[in-house]
Short mmCIF file of C-alpha atoms in Angstrom, two decimals:
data_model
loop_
_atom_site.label_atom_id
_atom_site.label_comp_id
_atom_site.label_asym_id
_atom_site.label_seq_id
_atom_site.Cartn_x
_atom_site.Cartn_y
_atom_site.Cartn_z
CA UNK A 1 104.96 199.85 165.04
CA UNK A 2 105.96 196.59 166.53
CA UNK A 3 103.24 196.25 169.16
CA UNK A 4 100.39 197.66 167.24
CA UNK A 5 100.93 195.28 164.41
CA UNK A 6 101.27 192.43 166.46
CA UNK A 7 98.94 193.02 169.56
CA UNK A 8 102.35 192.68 171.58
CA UNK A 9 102.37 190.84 175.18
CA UNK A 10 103.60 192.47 177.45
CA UNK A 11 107.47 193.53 177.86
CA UNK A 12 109.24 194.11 180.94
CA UNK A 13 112.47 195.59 182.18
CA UNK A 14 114.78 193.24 184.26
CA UNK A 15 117.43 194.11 186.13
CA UNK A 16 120.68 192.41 187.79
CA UNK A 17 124.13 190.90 187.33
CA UNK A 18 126.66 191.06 184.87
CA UNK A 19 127.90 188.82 181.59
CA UNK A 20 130.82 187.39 184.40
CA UNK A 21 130.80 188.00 188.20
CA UNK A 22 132.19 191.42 189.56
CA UNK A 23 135.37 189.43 190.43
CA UNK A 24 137.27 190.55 187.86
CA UNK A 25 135.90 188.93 184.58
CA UNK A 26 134.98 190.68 181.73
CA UNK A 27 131.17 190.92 180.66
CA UNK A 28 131.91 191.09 176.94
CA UNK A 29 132.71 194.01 175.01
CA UNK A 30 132.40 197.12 172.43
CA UNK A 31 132.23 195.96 169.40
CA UNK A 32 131.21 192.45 170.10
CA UNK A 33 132.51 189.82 172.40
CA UNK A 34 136.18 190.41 172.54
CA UNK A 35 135.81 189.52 176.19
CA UNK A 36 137.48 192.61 176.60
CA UNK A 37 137.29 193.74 180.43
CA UNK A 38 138.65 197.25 179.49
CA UNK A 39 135.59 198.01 177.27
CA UNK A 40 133.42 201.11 178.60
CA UNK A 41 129.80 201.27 177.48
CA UNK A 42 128.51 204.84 176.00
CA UNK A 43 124.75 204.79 176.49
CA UNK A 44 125.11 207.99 174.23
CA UNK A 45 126.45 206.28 171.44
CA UNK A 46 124.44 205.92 168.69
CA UNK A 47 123.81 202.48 166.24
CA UNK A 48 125.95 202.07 163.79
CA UNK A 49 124.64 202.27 160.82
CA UNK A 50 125.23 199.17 158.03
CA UNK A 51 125.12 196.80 161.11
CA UNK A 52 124.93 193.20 159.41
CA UNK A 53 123.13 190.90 161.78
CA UNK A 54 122.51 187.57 161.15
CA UNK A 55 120.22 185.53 162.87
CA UNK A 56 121.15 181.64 163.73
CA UNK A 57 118.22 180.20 164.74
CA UNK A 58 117.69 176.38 166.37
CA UNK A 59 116.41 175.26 162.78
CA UNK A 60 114.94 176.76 159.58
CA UNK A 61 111.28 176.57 158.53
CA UNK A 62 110.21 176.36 162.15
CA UNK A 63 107.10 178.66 162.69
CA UNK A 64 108.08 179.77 165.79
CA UNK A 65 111.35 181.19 164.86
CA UNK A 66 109.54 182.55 161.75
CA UNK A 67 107.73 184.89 163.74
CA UNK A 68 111.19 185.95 165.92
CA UNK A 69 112.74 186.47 162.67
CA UNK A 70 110.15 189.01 161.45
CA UNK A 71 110.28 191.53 164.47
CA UNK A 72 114.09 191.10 163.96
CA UNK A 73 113.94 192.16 160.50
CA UNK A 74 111.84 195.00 161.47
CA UNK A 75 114.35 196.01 164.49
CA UNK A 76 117.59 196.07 162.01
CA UNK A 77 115.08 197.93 159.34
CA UNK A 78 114.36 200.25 162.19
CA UNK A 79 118.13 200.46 162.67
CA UNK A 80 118.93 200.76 158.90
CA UNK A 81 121.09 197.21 159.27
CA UNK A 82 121.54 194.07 157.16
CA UNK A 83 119.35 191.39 158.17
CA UNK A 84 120.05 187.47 157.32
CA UNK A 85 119.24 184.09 158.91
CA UNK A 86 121.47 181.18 158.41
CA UNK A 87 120.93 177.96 160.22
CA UNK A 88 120.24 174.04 160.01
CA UNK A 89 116.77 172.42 158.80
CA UNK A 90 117.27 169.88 161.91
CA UNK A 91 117.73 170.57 165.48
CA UNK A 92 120.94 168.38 166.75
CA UNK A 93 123.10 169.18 168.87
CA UNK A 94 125.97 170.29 166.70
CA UNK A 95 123.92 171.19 163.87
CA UNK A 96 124.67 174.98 164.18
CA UNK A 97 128.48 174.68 164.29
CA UNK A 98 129.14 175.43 160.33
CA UNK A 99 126.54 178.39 160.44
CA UNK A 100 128.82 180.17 163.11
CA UNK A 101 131.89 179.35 161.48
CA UNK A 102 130.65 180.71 157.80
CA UNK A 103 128.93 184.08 159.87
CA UNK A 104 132.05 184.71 161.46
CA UNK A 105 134.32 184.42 158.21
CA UNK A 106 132.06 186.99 156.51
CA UNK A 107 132.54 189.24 159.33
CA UNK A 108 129.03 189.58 160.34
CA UNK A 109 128.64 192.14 163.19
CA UNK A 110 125.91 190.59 165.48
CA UNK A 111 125.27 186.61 165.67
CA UNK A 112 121.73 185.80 167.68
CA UNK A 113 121.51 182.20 168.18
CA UNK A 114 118.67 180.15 169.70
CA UNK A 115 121.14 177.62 170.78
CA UNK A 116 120.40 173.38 170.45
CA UNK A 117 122.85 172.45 173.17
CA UNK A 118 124.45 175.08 175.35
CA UNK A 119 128.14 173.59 174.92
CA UNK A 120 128.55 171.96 171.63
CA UNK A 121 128.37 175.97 169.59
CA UNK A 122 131.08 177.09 172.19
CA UNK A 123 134.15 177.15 170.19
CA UNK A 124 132.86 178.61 167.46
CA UNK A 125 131.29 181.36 168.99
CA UNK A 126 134.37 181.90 170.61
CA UNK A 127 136.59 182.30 167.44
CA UNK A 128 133.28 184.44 166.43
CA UNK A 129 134.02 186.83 169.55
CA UNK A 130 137.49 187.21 168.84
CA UNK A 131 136.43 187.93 165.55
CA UNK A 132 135.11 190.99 167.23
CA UNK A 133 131.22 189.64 166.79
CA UNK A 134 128.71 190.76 169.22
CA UNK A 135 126.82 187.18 170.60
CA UNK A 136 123.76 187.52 171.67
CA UNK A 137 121.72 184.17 172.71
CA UNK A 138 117.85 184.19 172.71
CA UNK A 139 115.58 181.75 173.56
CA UNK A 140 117.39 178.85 174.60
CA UNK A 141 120.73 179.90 176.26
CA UNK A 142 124.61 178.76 175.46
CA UNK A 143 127.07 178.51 178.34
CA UNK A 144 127.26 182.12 179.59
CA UNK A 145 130.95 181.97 178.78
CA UNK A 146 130.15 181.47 175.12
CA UNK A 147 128.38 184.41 174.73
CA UNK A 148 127.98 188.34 175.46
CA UNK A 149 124.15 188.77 176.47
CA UNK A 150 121.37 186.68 176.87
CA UNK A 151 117.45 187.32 175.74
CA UNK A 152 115.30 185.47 177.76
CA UNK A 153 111.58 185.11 176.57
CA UNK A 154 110.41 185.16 180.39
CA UNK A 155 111.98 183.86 183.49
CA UNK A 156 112.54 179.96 183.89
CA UNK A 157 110.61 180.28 186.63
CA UNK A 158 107.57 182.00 185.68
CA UNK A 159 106.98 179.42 182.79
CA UNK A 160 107.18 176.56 184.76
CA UNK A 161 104.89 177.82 187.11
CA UNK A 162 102.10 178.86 184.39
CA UNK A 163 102.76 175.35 182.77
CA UNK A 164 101.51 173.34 185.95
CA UNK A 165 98.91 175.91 187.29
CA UNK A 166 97.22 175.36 183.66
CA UNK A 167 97.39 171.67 183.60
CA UNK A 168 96.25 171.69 187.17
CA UNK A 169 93.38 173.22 186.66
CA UNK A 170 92.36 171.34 183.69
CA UNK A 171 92.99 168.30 185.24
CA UNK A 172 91.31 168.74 188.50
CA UNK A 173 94.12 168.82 190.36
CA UNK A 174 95.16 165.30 190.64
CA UNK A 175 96.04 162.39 187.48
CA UNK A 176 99.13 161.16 185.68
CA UNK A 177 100.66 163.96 183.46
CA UNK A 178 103.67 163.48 181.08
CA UNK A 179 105.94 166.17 179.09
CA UNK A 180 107.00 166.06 175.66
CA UNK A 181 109.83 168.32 175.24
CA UNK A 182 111.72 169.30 172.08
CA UNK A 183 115.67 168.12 172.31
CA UNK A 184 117.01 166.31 175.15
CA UNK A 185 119.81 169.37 175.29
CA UNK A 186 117.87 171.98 174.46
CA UNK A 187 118.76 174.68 177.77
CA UNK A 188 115.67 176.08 178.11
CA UNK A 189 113.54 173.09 178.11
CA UNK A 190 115.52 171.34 180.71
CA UNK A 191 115.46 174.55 182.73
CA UNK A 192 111.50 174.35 182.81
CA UNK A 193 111.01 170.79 183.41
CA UNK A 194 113.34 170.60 186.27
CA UNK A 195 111.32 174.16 187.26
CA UNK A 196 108.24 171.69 186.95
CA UNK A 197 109.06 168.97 188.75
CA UNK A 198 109.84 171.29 192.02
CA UNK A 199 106.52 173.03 191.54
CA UNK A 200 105.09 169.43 191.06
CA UNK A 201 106.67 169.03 194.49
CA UNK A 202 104.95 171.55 196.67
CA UNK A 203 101.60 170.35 198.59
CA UNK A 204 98.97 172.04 196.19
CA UNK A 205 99.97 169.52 193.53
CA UNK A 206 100.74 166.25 195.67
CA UNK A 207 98.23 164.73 193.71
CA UNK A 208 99.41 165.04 190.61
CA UNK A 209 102.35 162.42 189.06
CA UNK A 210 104.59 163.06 186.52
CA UNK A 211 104.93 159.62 184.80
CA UNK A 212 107.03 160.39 181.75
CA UNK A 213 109.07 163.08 179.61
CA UNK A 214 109.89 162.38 175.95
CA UNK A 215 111.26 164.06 172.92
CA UNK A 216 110.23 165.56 169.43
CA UNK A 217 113.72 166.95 169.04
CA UNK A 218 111.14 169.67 167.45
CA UNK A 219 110.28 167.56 164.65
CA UNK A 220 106.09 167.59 163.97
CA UNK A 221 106.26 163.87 162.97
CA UNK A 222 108.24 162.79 165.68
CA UNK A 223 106.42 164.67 168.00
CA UNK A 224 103.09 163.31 166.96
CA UNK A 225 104.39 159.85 167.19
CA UNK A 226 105.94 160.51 171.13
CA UNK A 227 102.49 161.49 171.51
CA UNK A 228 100.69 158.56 170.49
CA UNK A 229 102.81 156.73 172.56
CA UNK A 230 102.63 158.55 175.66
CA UNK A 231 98.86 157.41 175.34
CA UNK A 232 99.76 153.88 174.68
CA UNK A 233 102.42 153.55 177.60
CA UNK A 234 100.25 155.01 180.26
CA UNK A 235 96.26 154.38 179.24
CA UNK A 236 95.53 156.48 182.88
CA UNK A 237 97.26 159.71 181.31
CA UNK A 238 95.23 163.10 182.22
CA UNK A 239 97.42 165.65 180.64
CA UNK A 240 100.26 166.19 178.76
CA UNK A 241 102.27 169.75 178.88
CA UNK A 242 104.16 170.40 175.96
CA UNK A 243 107.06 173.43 176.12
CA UNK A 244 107.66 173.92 172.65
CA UNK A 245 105.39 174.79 169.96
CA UNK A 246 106.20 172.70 167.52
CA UNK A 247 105.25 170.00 170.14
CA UNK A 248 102.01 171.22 171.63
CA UNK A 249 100.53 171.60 167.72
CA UNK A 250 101.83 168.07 166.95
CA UNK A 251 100.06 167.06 170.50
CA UNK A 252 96.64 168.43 169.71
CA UNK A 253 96.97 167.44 165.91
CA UNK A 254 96.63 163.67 167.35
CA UNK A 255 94.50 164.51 169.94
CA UNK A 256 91.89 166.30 167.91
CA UNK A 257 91.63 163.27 165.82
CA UNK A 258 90.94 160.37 168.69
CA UNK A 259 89.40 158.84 171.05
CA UNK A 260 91.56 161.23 173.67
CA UNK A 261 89.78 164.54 172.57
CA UNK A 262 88.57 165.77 175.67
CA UNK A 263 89.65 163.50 177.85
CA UNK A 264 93.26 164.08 177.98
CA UNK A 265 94.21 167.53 178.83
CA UNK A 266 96.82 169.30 177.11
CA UNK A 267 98.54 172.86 177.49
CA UNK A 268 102.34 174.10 177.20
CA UNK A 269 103.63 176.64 175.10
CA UNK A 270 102.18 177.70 171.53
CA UNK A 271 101.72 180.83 169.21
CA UNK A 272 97.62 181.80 168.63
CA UNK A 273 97.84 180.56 165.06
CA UNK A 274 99.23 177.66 165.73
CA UNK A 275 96.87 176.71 168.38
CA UNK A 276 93.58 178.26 167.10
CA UNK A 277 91.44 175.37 165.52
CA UNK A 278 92.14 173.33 168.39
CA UNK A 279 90.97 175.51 171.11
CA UNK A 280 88.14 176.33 169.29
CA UNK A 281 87.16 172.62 168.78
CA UNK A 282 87.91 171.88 172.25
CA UNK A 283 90.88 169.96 171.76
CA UNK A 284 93.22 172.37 174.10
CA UNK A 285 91.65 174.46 176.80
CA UNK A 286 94.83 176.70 177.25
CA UNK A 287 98.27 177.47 177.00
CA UNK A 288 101.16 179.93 177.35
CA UNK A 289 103.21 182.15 175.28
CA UNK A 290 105.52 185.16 175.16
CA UNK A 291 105.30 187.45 171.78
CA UNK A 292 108.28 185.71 169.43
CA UNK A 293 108.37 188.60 167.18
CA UNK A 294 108.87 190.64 170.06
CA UNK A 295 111.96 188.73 171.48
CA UNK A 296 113.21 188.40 168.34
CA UNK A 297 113.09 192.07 167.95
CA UNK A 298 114.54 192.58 171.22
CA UNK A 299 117.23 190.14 170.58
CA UNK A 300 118.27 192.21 167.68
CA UNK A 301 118.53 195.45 169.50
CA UNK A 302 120.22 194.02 172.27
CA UNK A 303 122.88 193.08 169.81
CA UNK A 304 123.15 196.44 168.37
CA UNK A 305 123.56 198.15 171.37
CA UNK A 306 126.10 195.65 172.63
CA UNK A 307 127.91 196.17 168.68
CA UNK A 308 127.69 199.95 169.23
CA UNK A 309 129.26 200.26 172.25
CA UNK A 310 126.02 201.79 174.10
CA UNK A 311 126.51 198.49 176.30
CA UNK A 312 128.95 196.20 177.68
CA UNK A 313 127.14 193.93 179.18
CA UNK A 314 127.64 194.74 182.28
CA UNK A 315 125.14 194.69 185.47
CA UNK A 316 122.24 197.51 185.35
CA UNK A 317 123.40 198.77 181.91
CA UNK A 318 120.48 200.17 179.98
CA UNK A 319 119.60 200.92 176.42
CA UNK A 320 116.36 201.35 174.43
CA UNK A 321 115.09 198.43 172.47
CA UNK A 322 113.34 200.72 170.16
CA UNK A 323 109.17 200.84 169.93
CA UNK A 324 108.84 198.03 173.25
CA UNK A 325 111.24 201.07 175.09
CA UNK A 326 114.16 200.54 177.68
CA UNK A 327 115.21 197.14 178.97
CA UNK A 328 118.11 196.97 181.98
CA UNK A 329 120.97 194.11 181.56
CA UNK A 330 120.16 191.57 184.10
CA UNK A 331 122.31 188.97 186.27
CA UNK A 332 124.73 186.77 183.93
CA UNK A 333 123.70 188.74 181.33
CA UNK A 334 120.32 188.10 180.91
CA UNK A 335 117.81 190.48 179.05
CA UNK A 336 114.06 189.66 180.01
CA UNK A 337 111.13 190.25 177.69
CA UNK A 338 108.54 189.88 179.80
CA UNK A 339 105.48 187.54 181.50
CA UNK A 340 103.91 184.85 179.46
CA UNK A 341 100.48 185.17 178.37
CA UNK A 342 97.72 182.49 178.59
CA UNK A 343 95.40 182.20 175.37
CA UNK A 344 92.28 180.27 176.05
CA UNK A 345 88.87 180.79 173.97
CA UNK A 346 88.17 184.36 175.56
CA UNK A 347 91.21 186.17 174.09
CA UNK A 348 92.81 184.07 171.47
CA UNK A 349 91.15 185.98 168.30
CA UNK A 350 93.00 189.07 169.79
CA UNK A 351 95.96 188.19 168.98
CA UNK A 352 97.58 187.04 165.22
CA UNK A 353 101.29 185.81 165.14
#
């Protein structure tokens, strides 16, 4: 079982809108993302069987989207399906293109795509709708006209607001912070640090600046070297919050190794065994994540249903994402997993993906 092999965090069901408005445009479709407004979901229906679903993530070889990829392959084993993952080995904006367009002319079933910029994968996944493809975002969203449903790892919200309630409170509550984010078009990460800098607005955290945001486009080198010069640009730095994992290890890899350690807070988003060594040697006090195996598992099943007809799309649909149970189709589309959870020395051994 999903959650007992992975010490799952918690899942939640959302509930809301639809793929379009109610004002007469379509919310996808049986079968995949004909945009067909006709289509009528059978929450009866059973998974097909021999579903191939292939899994475009925002680049290969990233740990992060290692761990999605192996609760999806145990959803689509769960659903007797094909399982593959095709994608680029750097995250640009129009890296993914190709992928969609070779997935769509071998008549895959399901796409899920973590997508690099939210407009430049649109025509493709368009011809891959009227291909008949279910498209299913996760993790970092397309336009919502590009696509049938999306999985979202947590709401924007809620992971802005963990992000500056941890730095806050390892910072004292005032200093300079900074944020190094992964690509400059990544959806998600611009969704949380303009989330930030509201919360950053309200009186609890008037003393707190934010000086500076910079990119890693998700590389570990790059991010290391944005790092380093974060701490060279503004000597006065307290903190740093980094919302992507491949940033916040890259962070506390320099960190742990100068003058910094200690003295310049850092927290943002991470998996456990990623993050481990350096919360243990005091490096990182805490940080934030949802379960990736579990969204990529969710993300998967989501797709199925959507494939099989058991949903449309369509507001306060409902279907059961196998072993983490039944999930509700949200506004636009949207599919939550779930809170984030904070790992800090107390709990962090608990927990191994």
């Amino acid at each position: 079982m999903l959650a007992a092999a992975l010490l799952s965090v918690v899942a939640t069901t959302a509930c809301g809108g639809t793929t379009r408005d109610e004002n007469g445009d379509d919310g996808g479709g049986n079968g995949g993302g004909s945009g067909n407004s006709d289509a009528t979901a059978d929450p009866d229906a059973p998974i097909e069987e021999g579903l191939e679903v292939t899994f475009i993530p925002k680049q290969v070889n990233n740990p992060y989207f290692t761990v999605a990829h192996t609760g999806a392959q145990e959803a689509v084993d769960q659903f007797a399906g094909s399982f593959n993952e095709a994608g680029p080995s750097e995250a640009s904006a129009s890296s993914q293109v190709s992928y969609i367009n070779t997935v769509t002319q071998q008549q895959a079933d399901v796409i899920a795509i973590a997508a690099n910029d939210p407009n430049a994968v649109c025509g493709a996944l368009g011809t891959a709708r009227q291909a008949d493809i279910a498209v299913v975002s996760f993790d970092s969203d397309t336009d919502p006209d590009c696509r049938d449903l999306f999985v979202n790892q947590a709401t924007a919200q809620g992971i802005a607001e963990i992000q500056i309630q941890l730095i806050a409170e390892q910072i004292g509550g005032e200093g300079e912070i900074a944020i190094l984010s992964a690509t400059p078009n990544a959806t998600n990460q611009n969704a949380w640090i303009e989330l930030m800098e509201e919360e950053l607005a309200k009186p609890e955290y008037e003393g707190i600046t934010l000086v500076d945001v910079v990119y890693g486009n998700d590389e570990d080198q790059k991010s290391f070297q944005e790092t380093q010069g974060l701490l060279r640009s503004h000597p006065d730095l307290d903190g740093i919050i980094s919302p992507t994992t491949v940033g916040v290890a890259a962070a506390a890899r320099y960190l742990s190794d100068s003058e910094f350690k200690g003295e310049v807070a850092l927290t943002g988003l991470g998996t456990p065994n990623q993050m481990r060594q350096f919360v243990k040697d005091g490096t990182v006090e805490a940080f934030a994540l949802w379960n990736p195996a579990e969204l990529g598992y969710l993300a998967a099943y989501a797709g199925a249903a959507l494939a099989s007809g058991q949903i449309t799309g369509a507001e306060g649909e409902t279907f059961t994402a196998g072993d983490l149970g039944e999930y509700t189709v949200g506004a636009g589309g949207e599919i939550v997993l779930g809170p984030p959870t904070v790992f800090d020395a107390e709990n962090i051994d608990d927990f191994d993906f």
